[in-house]
């Protein structure tokens, strides 16, 4: 809490987030630095929104970290963080600007400077984050695509009566969750027929719509899978779908191997190897500690927001460990 309060919280720049709020005189918003700080602490401590709110009310460490110990009431409610995420997502959707990315990048630079990290050596790495969509059943995936297109079409034109239920708030639960397993295949057929009807109705007016493209793609894939499962000639009909491709790696020439062996014995190569080993632990930490594959939202923008908070929390954790080490060294020198 001490390091967060003294070094992290004061560096959170609130000015870029002014675009999310009105210029008119109205009730003041929750301080942006408190909201962002709370989101980072939430990922740092692996708490839910409700657990974070409870901790902020009853744990002085959370109040100290967010500079709210003098507040008569803590400035967060049960909807504050979700509304803030929604505001950021809506702004990025409209303007293409990821405000949180700029904040996390700025904080990371500040921490790197305090830790005296040499930023001249950089290694690029990639991490495949599992999407929540992989846990959607076939019916849920199809229903989501059809419902999105139906809602978009309902804004501009009148859709048939038997398709209006897709625009209702509780329809998703009725179709998907209040459903016996033996009814699933029947409902999939119904949703596919509704998708075909919507596709015929919209013609070419929605070709550029993401809802139309998602529905068209997913329903086509689903239809192909249904047809291929019982097809006796499926391997001949769809060789790319069912055939495995084996690859062989051709070794380099002997002189290149010898050159590589000589390079591996140098001190520079050993230094870079240690650096690489340190970087390669990050994906494992993100999965084990920060549960990067269990982001509780769907969609690129929403997932990216949570991902940014987790990266910020990871950097803050490393920074706090560094500062603890520095304090221990100072205390030891004072005793000596």
Coordinates of C-alpha atoms in Angstrom, one line a residue:
X1 CA 0.0 0.0 0.0
X2 CA 2.9 2.4 0.8
X3 CA 4.6 2.0 -2.5
X4 CA 1.3 2.3 -4.4
X5 CA 0.2 5.4 -2.5
X6 CA 3.6 7.2 -2.9
X7 CA 4.8 6.2 -6.4
X8 CA 1.9 4.8 -8.5
X9 CA -1.2 6.7 -7.5
X10 CA 0.3 10.3 -8.0
X11 CA 1.4 9.3 -11.5
X12 CA -2.1 8.4 -12.8
X13 CA -3.0 11.2 -15.3
X14 CA -6.7 12.1 -15.2
X15 CA -6.7 14.6 -18.0
X16 CA -7.1 12.2 -20.9
X17 CA -10.3 10.9 -19.3
X18 CA -12.0 14.3 -19.3
X19 CA -13.6 13.4 -22.7
X20 CA -15.7 10.7 -20.9
X21 CA -17.6 13.3 -18.9
X22 CA -19.9 16.3 -19.5
X23 CA -18.7 19.9 -19.4
X24 CA -22.0 21.0 -17.9
X25 CA -22.4 21.7 -14.2
X26 CA -23.6 18.5 -12.6
X27 CA -22.9 16.1 -9.8
X28 CA -19.1 15.5 -9.6
X29 CA -17.9 12.1 -10.9
X30 CA -15.8 9.7 -8.9
X31 CA -12.1 10.7 -9.2
X32 CA -10.6 9.0 -12.2
X33 CA -7.3 8.3 -10.4
X34 CA -9.3 6.4 -7.7
X35 CA -11.2 4.4 -10.3
X36 CA -8.0 3.4 -12.2
X37 CA -6.1 2.8 -9.0
X38 CA -8.9 0.5 -7.8
X39 CA -9.0 -1.4 -11.1
X40 CA -5.2 -2.0 -10.8
X41 CA -5.5 -3.1 -7.1
X42 CA -8.4 -5.4 -8.1
X43 CA -6.2 -7.3 -10.5
X44 CA -3.2 -7.1 -8.1
X45 CA -5.2 -8.8 -5.3
X46 CA -7.3 -11.0 -7.6
X47 CA -10.6 -9.7 -6.2
X48 CA -14.0 -9.2 -7.8
X49 CA -15.7 -5.8 -8.0
X50 CA -17.8 -6.5 -5.0
X51 CA -14.9 -7.8 -3.0
X52 CA -12.8 -4.8 -3.9
X53 CA -15.7 -2.5 -2.7
X54 CA -16.0 -4.3 0.6
X55 CA -12.2 -4.2 1.1
X56 CA -12.1 -0.5 0.4
X57 CA -14.8 0.2 3.0
X58 CA -13.2 -1.9 5.8
X59 CA -9.5 -2.2 5.1
X60 CA -7.4 0.8 5.8
X61 CA -4.6 -0.4 3.5
X62 CA -6.9 0.0 0.4
X63 CA -7.9 3.5 1.6
X64 CA -4.3 4.5 2.2
X65 CA -3.2 3.2 -1.3
X66 CA -6.0 5.2 -3.0
X67 CA -5.7 8.4 -0.8
X68 CA -9.2 8.1 0.5
X69 CA -8.6 7.8 4.3
X70 CA -9.9 11.4 4.8
X71 CA -13.1 10.8 2.8
X72 CA -16.4 10.9 4.8
X73 CA -17.6 8.1 2.4
X74 CA -15.6 5.9 0.1
X75 CA -16.2 7.1 -3.5
X76 CA -16.9 3.8 -5.1
X77 CA -20.3 2.1 -5.4
X78 CA -21.3 -1.4 -6.8
X79 CA -21.7 0.1 -10.3
X80 CA -18.8 2.6 -10.4
X81 CA -16.2 0.3 -12.0
X82 CA -18.5 -1.3 -14.5
X83 CA -19.8 2.1 -15.7
X84 CA -16.2 3.3 -16.0
X85 CA -15.3 0.3 -18.2
X86 CA -18.4 0.9 -20.3
X87 CA -17.5 4.6 -20.8
X88 CA -14.0 3.7 -21.9
X89 CA -15.2 1.0 -24.3
X90 CA -17.8 3.3 -25.8
X91 CA -15.2 6.0 -26.4
X92 CA -12.8 3.5 -28.0
X93 CA -15.6 2.1 -30.2
X94 CA -16.5 5.6 -31.4
X95 CA -13.0 7.3 -31.6
X96 CA -10.6 4.3 -31.8
X97 CA -8.6 5.6 -28.8
X98 CA -7.7 3.2 -26.0
X99 CA -7.3 5.6 -23.0
X100 CA -6.2 2.8 -20.6
X101 CA -3.4 1.8 -22.9
X102 CA -1.9 5.2 -22.7
X103 CA -2.2 5.2 -18.9
X104 CA -0.5 1.8 -18.4
X105 CA 2.3 2.7 -20.9
X106 CA 2.9 5.9 -19.0
X107 CA 3.0 4.2 -15.6
X108 CA 5.3 1.5 -16.9
X109 CA 7.7 4.1 -18.2
X110 CA 7.7 5.8 -14.8
X111 CA 8.3 2.6 -12.9
X112 CA 11.1 1.5 -15.3
X113 CA 12.8 4.9 -14.8
X114 CA 12.6 4.5 -11.0
X115 CA 13.9 1.0 -11.2
X116 CA 16.7 2.1 -13.6
X117 CA 15.8 -0.5 -16.2
X118 CA 17.8 -0.4 -19.4
X119 CA 15.1 -0.2 -22.1
X120 CA 17.6 -0.4 -25.0
X121 CA 17.2 -4.2 -25.1
X122 CA 13.7 -5.3 -26.0
X123 CA 12.5 -8.7 -26.9
X124 CA 9.1 -9.2 -28.7
X125 CA 7.0 -12.1 -27.6
X126 CA 3.4 -13.2 -28.2
X127 CA 0.7 -14.7 -26.0
X128 CA -2.5 -16.4 -27.2
X129 CA -5.2 -15.4 -24.8
X130 CA -8.2 -17.8 -24.7
X131 CA -11.4 -16.1 -25.6
X132 CA -14.6 -16.7 -23.6
X133 CA -16.3 -17.4 -26.8
X134 CA -14.7 -20.9 -26.9
X135 CA -16.9 -21.8 -23.9
X136 CA -20.0 -20.8 -25.8
X137 CA -22.1 -23.8 -26.9
X138 CA -23.1 -24.1 -30.5
X139 CA -26.6 -22.9 -29.8
X140 CA -25.4 -19.9 -27.8
X141 CA -22.9 -18.9 -30.5
X142 CA -25.6 -19.1 -33.3
X143 CA -28.2 -17.4 -31.2
X144 CA -25.8 -14.5 -30.3
X145 CA -25.0 -13.9 -34.0
X146 CA -28.7 -14.0 -35.1
X147 CA -29.9 -11.8 -32.1
X148 CA -27.2 -9.1 -32.9
X149 CA -28.4 -8.8 -36.5
X150 CA -32.1 -8.9 -35.5
X151 CA -31.5 -6.0 -33.0
X152 CA -29.6 -4.0 -35.6
X153 CA -32.3 -4.5 -38.3
X154 CA -35.1 -3.7 -35.8
X155 CA -33.7 -0.2 -35.4
X156 CA -34.1 0.6 -39.1
X157 CA -37.0 -1.5 -40.3
X158 CA -39.8 -3.8 -39.2
X159 CA -38.9 -7.4 -38.9
X160 CA -41.3 -10.4 -39.0
X161 CA -43.4 -11.1 -35.9
X162 CA -41.8 -14.5 -35.2
X163 CA -38.3 -12.9 -35.1
X164 CA -39.1 -10.1 -32.7
X165 CA -38.4 -12.3 -29.7
X166 CA -34.6 -11.9 -30.5
X167 CA -34.8 -8.2 -29.5
X168 CA -36.3 -8.9 -26.1
X169 CA -34.1 -8.7 -23.0
X170 CA -35.0 -12.1 -21.5
X171 CA -35.2 -14.0 -24.7
X172 CA -31.6 -15.3 -24.4
X173 CA -32.3 -17.0 -21.1
X174 CA -35.5 -18.6 -22.5
X175 CA -33.8 -20.0 -25.6
X176 CA -30.5 -21.1 -24.1
X177 CA -30.5 -21.6 -20.4
X178 CA -34.2 -22.8 -19.9
X179 CA -33.5 -25.6 -22.2
X180 CA -33.2 -29.4 -21.9
X181 CA -30.3 -31.1 -23.6
X182 CA -32.6 -33.1 -25.9
X183 CA -34.1 -29.9 -27.2
X184 CA -30.8 -28.3 -28.3
X185 CA -30.6 -29.8 -31.8
X186 CA -34.2 -28.8 -32.5
X187 CA -33.5 -25.2 -31.4
X188 CA -30.3 -25.1 -33.5
X189 CA -32.4 -25.9 -36.6
X190 CA -34.9 -23.2 -35.7
X191 CA -32.1 -20.6 -35.2
X192 CA -30.5 -21.6 -38.5
X193 CA -33.9 -21.1 -40.3
X194 CA -34.3 -17.7 -38.6
X195 CA -30.8 -16.8 -39.7
X196 CA -31.7 -17.7 -43.3
X197 CA -34.8 -15.6 -43.1
X198 CA -32.9 -12.6 -41.8
X199 CA -30.2 -13.0 -44.4
X200 CA -32.9 -12.9 -47.2
X201 CA -34.6 -9.9 -45.6
X202 CA -31.5 -7.7 -45.2
X203 CA -30.3 -8.2 -48.8
X204 CA -27.2 -6.1 -49.5
X205 CA -28.1 -3.3 -47.0
X206 CA -26.1 -4.9 -44.2
X207 CA -23.0 -6.2 -46.1
X208 CA -20.7 -3.9 -44.2
X209 CA -22.2 -4.7 -40.8
X210 CA -20.2 -6.7 -38.4
X211 CA -23.4 -8.4 -37.1
X212 CA -24.2 -9.6 -40.6
X213 CA -20.7 -10.9 -41.3
X214 CA -20.6 -12.7 -38.0
X215 CA -24.0 -14.3 -38.5
X216 CA -23.3 -15.3 -42.1
X217 CA -19.9 -16.8 -41.2
X218 CA -21.0 -18.7 -38.1
X219 CA -24.2 -20.1 -39.6
X220 CA -22.3 -21.3 -42.7
X221 CA -19.7 -23.1 -40.6
X222 CA -22.4 -24.7 -38.5
X223 CA -24.3 -25.9 -41.6
X224 CA -21.1 -27.3 -43.1
X225 CA -20.3 -29.2 -39.9
X226 CA -23.8 -30.6 -39.7
X227 CA -23.6 -31.8 -43.3
X228 CA -20.1 -33.3 -42.9
X229 CA -20.6 -35.3 -39.8
X230 CA -22.6 -38.0 -41.5
X231 CA -21.1 -37.8 -44.9
X232 CA -19.3 -41.1 -45.9
X233 CA -17.0 -39.2 -48.3
X234 CA -16.1 -36.3 -46.0
X235 CA -12.4 -36.8 -46.4
X236 CA -12.6 -36.6 -50.2
X237 CA -15.1 -33.7 -50.1
X238 CA -13.2 -31.6 -47.6
X239 CA -9.5 -32.7 -47.6
X240 CA -8.4 -29.4 -46.1
X241 CA -10.8 -29.8 -43.2
X242 CA -9.8 -33.4 -42.3
X243 CA -6.4 -34.1 -43.6
X244 CA -3.4 -33.6 -41.4
X245 CA -0.3 -32.0 -42.8
X246 CA 3.1 -33.2 -41.6
X247 CA 6.1 -30.9 -41.8
X248 CA 9.8 -31.6 -41.7
X249 CA 12.5 -29.2 -40.7
X250 CA 15.7 -29.2 -42.7
X251 CA 18.8 -28.7 -40.6
X252 CA 21.3 -25.9 -41.4
X253 CA 24.7 -26.4 -42.8
X254 CA 27.6 -27.6 -40.7
X255 CA 29.5 -24.4 -40.8
X256 CA 26.5 -22.4 -39.6
X257 CA 26.1 -24.8 -36.7
X258 CA 29.8 -24.3 -35.8
X259 CA 29.3 -20.5 -35.9
X260 CA 26.3 -20.8 -33.6
X261 CA 28.2 -22.9 -31.2
X262 CA 31.0 -20.3 -31.0
X263 CA 28.4 -17.5 -30.5
X264 CA 26.8 -19.4 -27.6
X265 CA 30.1 -19.4 -25.7
X266 CA 30.3 -15.6 -25.6
X267 CA 29.3 -13.5 -22.6
X268 CA 26.9 -11.4 -24.7
X269 CA 25.0 -14.5 -25.8
X270 CA 24.8 -15.7 -22.1
X271 CA 23.5 -12.3 -21.1
X272 CA 20.8 -12.3 -23.7
X273 CA 19.8 -15.9 -22.8
X274 CA 19.3 -14.8 -19.2
X275 CA 17.2 -11.9 -20.4
X276 CA 15.1 -14.2 -22.6
X277 CA 14.5 -16.7 -19.8
X278 CA 13.2 -13.9 -17.6
X279 CA 10.8 -12.7 -20.3
X280 CA 9.5 -16.2 -21.0
X281 CA 8.1 -16.5 -17.4
X282 CA 5.6 -13.7 -18.0
X283 CA 3.0 -15.8 -20.0
X284 CA 3.1 -18.4 -17.2
X285 CA 2.6 -15.8 -14.5
X286 CA -0.2 -14.1 -16.4
X287 CA -2.0 -17.5 -16.7
X288 CA -1.4 -18.8 -13.1
X289 CA -1.7 -15.7 -11.0
X290 CA -3.7 -13.2 -13.1
X291 CA -5.9 -15.8 -14.8
X292 CA -5.5 -14.2 -18.2
X293 CA -7.6 -17.0 -19.9
X294 CA -10.6 -16.3 -17.6
X295 CA -11.4 -12.7 -18.6
X296 CA -15.1 -12.2 -17.6
X297 CA -16.2 -10.3 -20.8
X298 CA -16.5 -11.0 -24.5
X299 CA -15.3 -8.9 -27.4
X300 CA -11.9 -7.4 -28.3
X301 CA -12.3 -4.0 -26.6
X302 CA -13.7 -5.3 -23.3
X303 CA -11.1 -8.1 -23.2
X304 CA -8.3 -5.6 -24.0
X305 CA -9.3 -3.4 -21.1
X306 CA -9.1 -6.3 -18.6
X307 CA -5.8 -7.4 -20.2
X308 CA -4.3 -3.9 -19.8
X309 CA -5.3 -3.8 -16.1
X310 CA -3.6 -7.2 -15.6
X311 CA -0.4 -6.1 -17.3
X312 CA -0.4 -2.9 -15.1
X313 CA -0.9 -5.1 -12.0
X314 CA 2.0 -7.3 -13.1
X315 CA 4.3 -4.3 -13.5
X316 CA 3.3 -2.9 -10.1
X317 CA 4.0 -6.2 -8.4
X318 CA 7.5 -6.2 -9.8
X319 CA 8.0 -2.6 -8.8
X320 CA 6.9 -3.2 -5.2
X321 CA 9.2 -6.1 -4.9
X322 CA 12.1 -3.9 -6.2
X323 CA 11.2 -1.2 -3.7
X324 CA 11.0 -3.7 -0.8
X325 CA 14.5 -4.9 -1.8
X326 CA 15.8 -1.3 -1.8
X327 CA 14.4 -0.6 1.6
X328 CA 15.9 -3.8 3.1
X329 CA 19.3 -2.7 1.7
X330 CA 19.0 0.7 3.3
X331 CA 18.0 -0.7 6.7
X332 CA 20.9 -3.2 6.6
X333 CA 23.4 -0.4 5.7
X334 CA 22.0 1.7 8.6
X335 CA 22.5 -1.2 11.1
X336 CA 26.0 -1.8 9.9

